[in-house]
Amino acid sequence: MINLDINSVTVEFKDRFNLVCIDDFIETKFFHLLRDNYPSDENFQINTKYALTLNDKNRNFHNFIQKETSWLDLIRIIDDEVFKKKILKIFKIKNVFFSDKSWKRFFPFFKKVNFEFTFNKSKNGSFNEPHTDSTRKIVSMIIFFTDDDWNINNGGLVKLFTPIQKKDENNWRNKLIDEKDLNTIKEIFPKPNRFYGFKKTKNSYHSVSKVNCNEKDSRNVLMINLSYANEHEIPFSDETIIKKILKKIFKK
C-alpha cells in the first residue's frame, strides 16, 4: 500500500537535509479513501497561524482513527517495524531504538525514539516562517492530502534554504531567520499523494509559503515526526563529544 523502495530512493542535499521526495506514495484507491475521510474541522482543537492541528497526544485523534479505520490502517503500516527500519536506513539514523523491549535500552549511547503523528489543516492565510525545527526532532515527514485541483497560486509550498551569511549556518537551536537572509534552493509543491522527508540538522532551513484558497478548501497533510522519546536525551547541540571536550578545555 506504500511506495518506499530504499533501493530506488533519491536523496538530495545530503549536507543539510538528506531530502527524500516520492510521488504516488500511497496506492491510489487507498489514498482516495483516506483523503475522502480526512478529519473535518470540528475534530481540531488547536489553531495556530500555521494550521489547525490534531496530534496523537489528543484524545480526538484516537477517537477519529478508531472511527475512520482506513486512517488506523495507514498509521499501523507506518508504525510497523518494516517501515521504521527503512526510514532509519534512508536517513542514516544510528544508535536509536523504538521498543522498550530492545536490548539497546541497556546502553546509554542508544536513545529511544518514536513516531509522532499529526494532522495539519492549513486554511487561507496560513504560513510558517523559515526555521530548522526543534532539537527533539530527528526526521520530519509529510504526506500531502490536497485536492487534485490545488495549483501554484494556492501556495503552501515547502521552501528549502541556505543562509546567505556563514554565521547563520549553525542554527541547531532553531532561531528564526528572516527569509531575506536566505537563498531558496528548492520548492516542494503540495501535490496530492506526495511524500517528502528530511533530517533535522544545524542548517535545515525550511518554511511554508502563504496559503491562498477559499474558505471551504485547505492544505491537508499528515505529518510524521521521528523524535526523541525522552526529554532528558534530547541533544541541545550537534557537536561531537570530542569537540565538546576540546571546547571546554580551551574555553572556546
mmCIF file of C-alpha atoms in Angstrom:
data_model
loop_
_atom_site.group_PDB
_atom_site.id
_atom_site.type_symbol
_atom_site.label_atom_id
_atom_site.label_comp_id
_atom_site.label_asym_id
_atom_site.label_seq_id
_atom_site.Cartn_x
_atom_site.Cartn_y
_atom_site.Cartn_z
ATOM 1 C CA MET A 1 0.000 0.000 0.000
ATOM 2 C CA ILE A 2 3.007 2.311 0.436
ATOM 3 C CA ASN A 3 5.728 3.065 -2.088
ATOM 4 C CA LEU A 4 9.018 3.190 -0.188
ATOM 5 C CA ASP A 5 11.694 1.262 -2.043
ATOM 6 C CA ILE A 6 15.008 2.086 -0.378
ATOM 7 C CA ASN A 7 16.911 0.913 -3.460
ATOM 8 C CA SER A 8 15.294 3.494 -5.728
ATOM 9 C CA VAL A 9 15.071 6.479 -3.391
ATOM 10 C CA THR A 10 16.956 9.599 -4.453
ATOM 11 C CA VAL A 11 18.487 11.683 -1.653
ATOM 12 C CA GLU A 12 19.133 15.387 -2.269
ATOM 13 C CA PHE A 13 21.149 17.992 -0.328
ATOM 14 C CA LYS A 14 22.970 15.411 1.780
ATOM 15 C CA ASP A 15 24.997 18.074 3.558
ATOM 16 C CA ARG A 16 21.972 19.701 5.218
ATOM 17 C CA PHE A 17 18.647 17.950 4.502
ATOM 18 C CA ASN A 18 19.031 14.405 3.214
ATOM 19 C CA LEU A 19 15.823 15.227 1.368
ATOM 20 C CA VAL A 20 13.651 12.425 0.005
ATOM 21 C CA CYS A 21 10.620 13.162 -2.170
ATOM 22 C CA ILE A 22 8.300 10.434 -3.522
ATOM 23 C CA ASP A 23 5.195 10.839 -5.686
ATOM 24 C CA ASP A 24 2.269 8.374 -5.647
ATOM 25 C CA PHE A 25 3.372 7.322 -2.185
ATOM 26 C CA ILE A 26 0.143 5.524 -1.265
ATOM 27 C CA GLU A 27 -1.737 3.097 -3.507
ATOM 28 C CA THR A 28 -4.221 5.245 -5.454
ATOM 29 C CA LYS A 29 -7.507 3.704 -4.296
ATOM 30 C CA PHE A 30 -6.364 3.696 -0.676
ATOM 31 C CA PHE A 31 -5.158 7.309 -0.967
ATOM 32 C CA HIS A 32 -8.550 8.468 -2.259
ATOM 33 C CA LEU A 33 -10.284 6.682 0.618
ATOM 34 C CA LEU A 34 -8.012 8.420 3.115
ATOM 35 C CA ARG A 35 -8.417 11.831 1.511
ATOM 36 C CA ASP A 36 -12.204 11.499 1.360
ATOM 37 C CA ASN A 37 -12.185 10.756 5.090
ATOM 38 C CA TYR A 38 -9.652 13.367 6.223
ATOM 39 C CA PRO A 39 -10.642 14.872 9.612
ATOM 40 C CA SER A 40 -13.240 17.659 9.449
ATOM 41 C CA ASP A 41 -12.704 20.983 11.224
ATOM 42 C CA GLU A 42 -14.632 20.024 14.357
ATOM 43 C CA ASN A 43 -12.022 17.348 15.172
ATOM 44 C CA PHE A 44 -9.329 20.004 15.660
ATOM 45 C CA GLN A 45 -8.823 21.854 18.947
ATOM 46 C CA ILE A 46 -5.530 23.648 18.275
ATOM 47 C CA ASN A 47 -5.420 26.568 15.831
ATOM 48 C CA THR A 48 -2.154 28.376 15.031
ATOM 49 C CA LYS A 49 -1.037 30.716 12.254
ATOM 50 C CA TYR A 50 0.289 27.586 10.527
ATOM 51 C CA ALA A 51 -2.637 25.199 10.739
ATOM 52 C CA LEU A 52 -5.445 23.542 12.572
ATOM 53 C CA THR A 53 -3.590 20.768 14.389
ATOM 54 C CA LEU A 54 -4.637 17.359 15.690
ATOM 55 C CA ASN A 55 -1.854 15.170 17.090
ATOM 56 C CA ASP A 56 -1.646 11.715 18.592
ATOM 57 C CA LYS A 57 -1.439 13.091 22.141
ATOM 58 C CA ASN A 58 -5.034 14.286 21.802
ATOM 59 C CA ARG A 59 -7.997 12.019 22.566
ATOM 60 C CA ASN A 60 -9.814 13.340 19.489
ATOM 61 C CA PHE A 61 -7.032 11.918 17.323
ATOM 62 C CA HIS A 62 -7.551 8.388 18.634
ATOM 63 C CA ASN A 63 -11.321 8.690 18.565
ATOM 64 C CA PHE A 64 -11.080 9.719 14.917
ATOM 65 C CA ILE A 65 -8.799 6.907 13.727
ATOM 66 C CA GLN A 66 -10.856 4.317 15.605
ATOM 67 C CA LYS A 67 -13.893 5.555 13.714
ATOM 68 C CA GLU A 68 -12.181 6.011 10.338
ATOM 69 C CA THR A 69 -10.381 2.685 10.175
ATOM 70 C CA SER A 70 -8.645 3.471 6.870
ATOM 71 C CA TRP A 71 -6.528 6.000 8.796
ATOM 72 C CA LEU A 72 -5.887 3.478 11.531
ATOM 73 C CA ASP A 73 -4.651 1.064 8.851
ATOM 74 C CA LEU A 74 -2.270 3.670 7.407
ATOM 75 C CA ILE A 75 -0.811 4.567 10.782
ATOM 76 C CA ARG A 76 -0.297 0.893 11.607
ATOM 77 C CA ILE A 77 1.569 0.418 8.320
ATOM 78 C CA ILE A 78 3.805 3.407 9.023
ATOM 79 C CA ASP A 79 4.360 2.421 12.658
ATOM 80 C CA ASP A 80 5.396 -1.075 11.618
ATOM 81 C CA GLU A 81 8.956 -2.354 12.088
ATOM 82 C CA VAL A 82 9.491 -2.723 8.330
ATOM 83 C CA PHE A 83 8.729 0.930 7.613
ATOM 84 C CA LYS A 84 10.748 2.103 10.634
ATOM 85 C CA LYS A 85 13.826 0.187 9.514
ATOM 86 C CA LYS A 86 13.559 1.707 6.038
ATOM 87 C CA ILE A 87 13.383 5.228 7.452
ATOM 88 C CA LEU A 88 16.409 4.660 9.688
ATOM 89 C CA LYS A 89 18.367 3.306 6.736
ATOM 90 C CA ILE A 90 17.347 6.011 4.246
ATOM 91 C CA PHE A 91 18.186 8.855 6.626
ATOM 92 C CA LYS A 92 21.202 7.083 8.157
ATOM 93 C CA ILE A 93 19.917 7.310 11.722
ATOM 94 C CA LYS A 94 22.032 5.274 14.150
ATOM 95 C CA ASN A 95 22.160 4.477 17.869
ATOM 96 C CA VAL A 96 18.394 4.584 18.409
ATOM 97 C CA PHE A 97 15.660 2.099 19.289
ATOM 98 C CA PHE A 98 11.849 2.120 19.330
ATOM 99 C CA SER A 99 10.756 -0.674 21.642
ATOM 100 C CA ASP A 100 11.035 -0.770 25.424
ATOM 101 C CA LYS A 101 11.921 -4.430 24.984
ATOM 102 C CA SER A 102 15.009 -3.700 22.861
ATOM 103 C CA TRP A 103 18.372 -4.841 24.266
ATOM 104 C CA LYS A 104 19.714 -1.434 23.223
ATOM 105 C CA ARG A 105 17.912 0.191 26.153
ATOM 106 C CA PHE A 106 20.660 -1.065 28.468
ATOM 107 C CA PHE A 107 23.352 1.037 26.757
ATOM 108 C CA PRO A 108 23.463 4.819 27.369
ATOM 109 C CA PHE A 109 24.627 5.723 23.852
ATOM 110 C CA PHE A 110 21.394 4.321 22.383
ATOM 111 C CA LYS A 111 18.386 6.637 22.626
ATOM 112 C CA LYS A 112 14.732 5.757 22.481
ATOM 113 C CA VAL A 113 12.776 7.341 19.631
ATOM 114 C CA ASN A 114 9.205 7.210 18.368
ATOM 115 C CA PHE A 115 6.966 8.309 15.537
ATOM 116 C CA GLU A 116 4.614 11.191 16.278
ATOM 117 C CA PHE A 117 1.564 11.633 14.047
ATOM 118 C CA THR A 118 -0.190 14.948 13.397
ATOM 119 C CA PHE A 119 -2.974 16.075 11.080
ATOM 120 C CA ASN A 120 -2.389 19.649 9.887
ATOM 121 C CA LYS A 121 -5.095 21.560 8.032
ATOM 122 C CA SER A 122 -3.796 24.913 6.730
ATOM 123 C CA LYS A 123 -6.527 27.423 5.926
ATOM 124 C CA ASN A 124 -6.379 30.581 3.815
ATOM 125 C CA GLY A 125 -3.619 32.912 5.043
ATOM 126 C CA SER A 126 -1.708 30.207 6.944
ATOM 127 C CA PHE A 127 2.097 30.153 6.673
ATOM 128 C CA ASN A 128 5.245 29.086 8.503
ATOM 129 C CA GLU A 129 8.384 31.225 8.585
ATOM 130 C CA PRO A 130 11.906 29.814 7.997
ATOM 131 C CA HIS A 131 13.176 27.585 10.794
ATOM 132 C CA THR A 132 15.352 24.498 11.338
ATOM 133 C CA ASP A 133 12.984 22.501 13.609
ATOM 134 C CA SER A 134 13.177 21.854 17.326
ATOM 135 C CA THR A 135 16.076 19.852 18.741
ATOM 136 C CA ARG A 136 13.811 16.949 19.695
ATOM 137 C CA LYS A 137 13.048 16.178 16.028
ATOM 138 C CA ILE A 138 15.262 13.800 14.072
ATOM 139 C CA VAL A 139 13.358 13.404 10.796
ATOM 140 C CA SER A 140 10.320 15.347 9.571
ATOM 141 C CA MET A 141 7.997 13.658 7.063
ATOM 142 C CA ILE A 142 4.837 14.841 5.313
ATOM 143 C CA ILE A 143 2.183 13.236 3.108
ATOM 144 C CA PHE A 144 0.023 15.711 1.178
ATOM 145 C CA PHE A 145 -3.735 15.140 1.026
ATOM 146 C CA THR A 146 -4.509 18.233 -1.045
ATOM 147 C CA ASP A 147 -7.265 18.254 -3.683
ATOM 148 C CA ASP A 148 -6.412 17.419 -7.293
ATOM 149 C CA ASP A 149 -7.075 20.995 -8.388
ATOM 150 C CA TRP A 150 -4.605 22.558 -5.925
ATOM 151 C CA ASN A 151 -2.307 24.785 -8.005
ATOM 152 C CA ILE A 152 0.726 27.010 -7.638
ATOM 153 C CA ASN A 153 -1.475 30.047 -6.946
ATOM 154 C CA ASN A 154 -2.875 28.303 -3.880
ATOM 155 C CA GLY A 155 0.573 28.452 -2.276
ATOM 156 C CA GLY A 156 1.508 26.242 0.653
ATOM 157 C CA LEU A 157 4.837 25.321 -0.958
ATOM 158 C CA VAL A 158 7.620 23.969 1.226
ATOM 159 C CA LYS A 159 10.708 26.090 0.623
ATOM 160 C CA LEU A 160 14.226 24.888 1.448
ATOM 161 C CA PHE A 161 17.015 27.390 2.013
ATOM 162 C CA THR A 162 20.694 28.001 2.542
ATOM 163 C CA PRO A 163 21.703 31.028 4.643
ATOM 164 C CA ILE A 164 23.425 33.937 2.929
ATOM 165 C CA GLN A 165 25.751 34.616 5.855
ATOM 166 C CA LYS A 166 28.115 31.972 7.177
ATOM 167 C CA LYS A 167 27.275 32.846 10.784
ATOM 168 C CA ASP A 168 23.753 31.508 10.218
ATOM 169 C CA GLU A 169 24.952 28.058 9.138
ATOM 170 C CA ASN A 170 24.947 26.840 12.734
ATOM 171 C CA ASN A 171 21.355 27.152 13.912
ATOM 172 C CA TRP A 172 20.823 23.921 15.810
ATOM 173 C CA ARG A 173 18.695 25.689 18.415
ATOM 174 C CA ASN A 174 16.159 26.805 15.804
ATOM 175 C CA LYS A 175 16.495 30.581 15.932
ATOM 176 C CA LEU A 176 14.077 32.172 13.439
ATOM 177 C CA ILE A 177 15.754 33.801 10.407
ATOM 178 C CA ASP A 178 14.174 36.303 8.028
ATOM 179 C CA GLU A 179 13.672 34.908 4.520
ATOM 180 C CA LYS A 180 15.577 37.873 3.059
ATOM 181 C CA ASP A 181 18.703 36.424 4.699
ATOM 182 C CA LEU A 182 18.280 33.070 2.939
ATOM 183 C CA ASN A 183 18.649 31.664 -0.572
ATOM 184 C CA THR A 184 15.919 29.333 -1.836
ATOM 185 C CA ILE A 185 17.400 26.084 -3.158
ATOM 186 C CA LYS A 186 14.199 24.066 -3.698
ATOM 187 C CA GLU A 187 10.438 24.372 -3.581
ATOM 188 C CA ILE A 188 8.211 21.360 -2.923
ATOM 189 C CA PHE A 189 4.719 21.730 -4.363
ATOM 190 C CA PRO A 190 1.974 20.158 -2.180
ATOM 191 C CA LYS A 191 0.932 17.679 -4.829
ATOM 192 C CA PRO A 192 -1.664 15.161 -3.653
ATOM 193 C CA ASN A 193 -0.161 11.820 -2.573
ATOM 194 C CA ARG A 194 3.364 13.257 -2.471
ATOM 195 C CA PHE A 195 5.634 12.272 0.411
ATOM 196 C CA TYR A 196 8.728 14.147 1.472
ATOM 197 C CA GLY A 197 11.075 13.885 4.419
ATOM 198 C CA PHE A 198 14.341 15.347 5.661
ATOM 199 C CA LYS A 199 16.631 15.275 8.674
ATOM 200 C CA LYS A 200 16.791 17.998 11.273
ATOM 201 C CA THR A 201 20.320 19.459 11.097
ATOM 202 C CA LYS A 202 22.013 22.637 12.249
ATOM 203 C CA ASN A 203 21.165 24.285 8.892
ATOM 204 C CA SER A 204 17.967 22.578 7.670
ATOM 205 C CA TYR A 205 16.175 25.872 6.971
ATOM 206 C CA HIS A 206 12.668 25.472 5.572
ATOM 207 C CA SER A 207 9.329 27.286 5.526
ATOM 208 C CA VAL A 208 5.800 27.010 4.140
ATOM 209 C CA SER A 209 4.605 29.800 1.856
ATOM 210 C CA LYS A 210 1.282 31.531 2.476
ATOM 211 C CA VAL A 211 -1.829 29.518 1.619
ATOM 212 C CA ASN A 212 -4.315 31.161 -0.741
ATOM 213 C CA CYS A 213 -7.644 29.356 -1.035
ATOM 214 C CA ASN A 214 -11.341 29.803 -0.391
ATOM 215 C CA GLU A 215 -12.950 29.089 2.969
ATOM 216 C CA LYS A 216 -14.031 25.535 2.171
ATOM 217 C CA ASP A 217 -10.583 24.424 0.972
ATOM 218 C CA SER A 218 -7.393 23.775 2.921
ATOM 219 C CA ARG A 219 -3.894 22.337 2.590
ATOM 220 C CA ASN A 220 -4.278 18.982 4.330
ATOM 221 C CA VAL A 221 -1.318 16.856 5.408
ATOM 222 C CA LEU A 222 -0.317 14.016 7.682
ATOM 223 C CA MET A 223 2.901 14.852 9.467
ATOM 224 C CA ILE A 224 5.108 12.038 10.778
ATOM 225 C CA ASN A 225 7.969 13.102 13.032
ATOM 226 C CA LEU A 226 10.726 10.783 14.161
ATOM 227 C CA SER A 227 11.594 12.286 17.540
ATOM 228 C CA TYR A 228 13.470 11.569 20.756
ATOM 229 C CA ALA A 229 11.102 9.897 23.214
ATOM 230 C CA ASN A 230 12.729 11.128 26.417
ATOM 231 C CA GLU A 231 13.214 14.823 27.048
ATOM 232 C CA HIS A 232 16.446 14.378 29.017
ATOM 233 C CA GLU A 233 18.034 12.678 25.981
ATOM 234 C CA ILE A 234 17.279 15.486 23.537
ATOM 235 C CA PRO A 235 20.573 16.887 22.212
ATOM 236 C CA PHE A 236 20.992 20.613 22.680
ATOM 237 C CA SER A 237 23.889 20.733 20.261
ATOM 238 C CA ASP A 238 25.102 18.827 17.221
ATOM 239 C CA GLU A 239 28.732 18.984 18.352
ATOM 240 C CA THR A 240 30.652 15.733 18.795
ATOM 241 C CA ILE A 241 31.790 14.633 22.264
ATOM 242 C CA ILE A 242 35.433 15.290 21.315
ATOM 243 C CA LYS A 243 34.602 18.802 20.150
ATOM 244 C CA LYS A 244 32.708 19.495 23.371
ATOM 245 C CA ILE A 245 35.687 18.321 25.449
ATOM 246 C CA LEU A 246 38.162 20.425 23.465
ATOM 247 C CA LYS A 247 35.864 23.417 23.691
ATOM 248 C CA LYS A 248 35.728 23.055 27.461
ATOM 249 C CA ILE A 249 39.489 22.608 27.810
ATOM 250 C CA PHE A 250 40.361 25.625 25.716
ATOM 251 C CA LYS A 251 37.260 27.580 26.835
ATOM 252 C CA LYS A 252 36.275 28.471 23.308
#
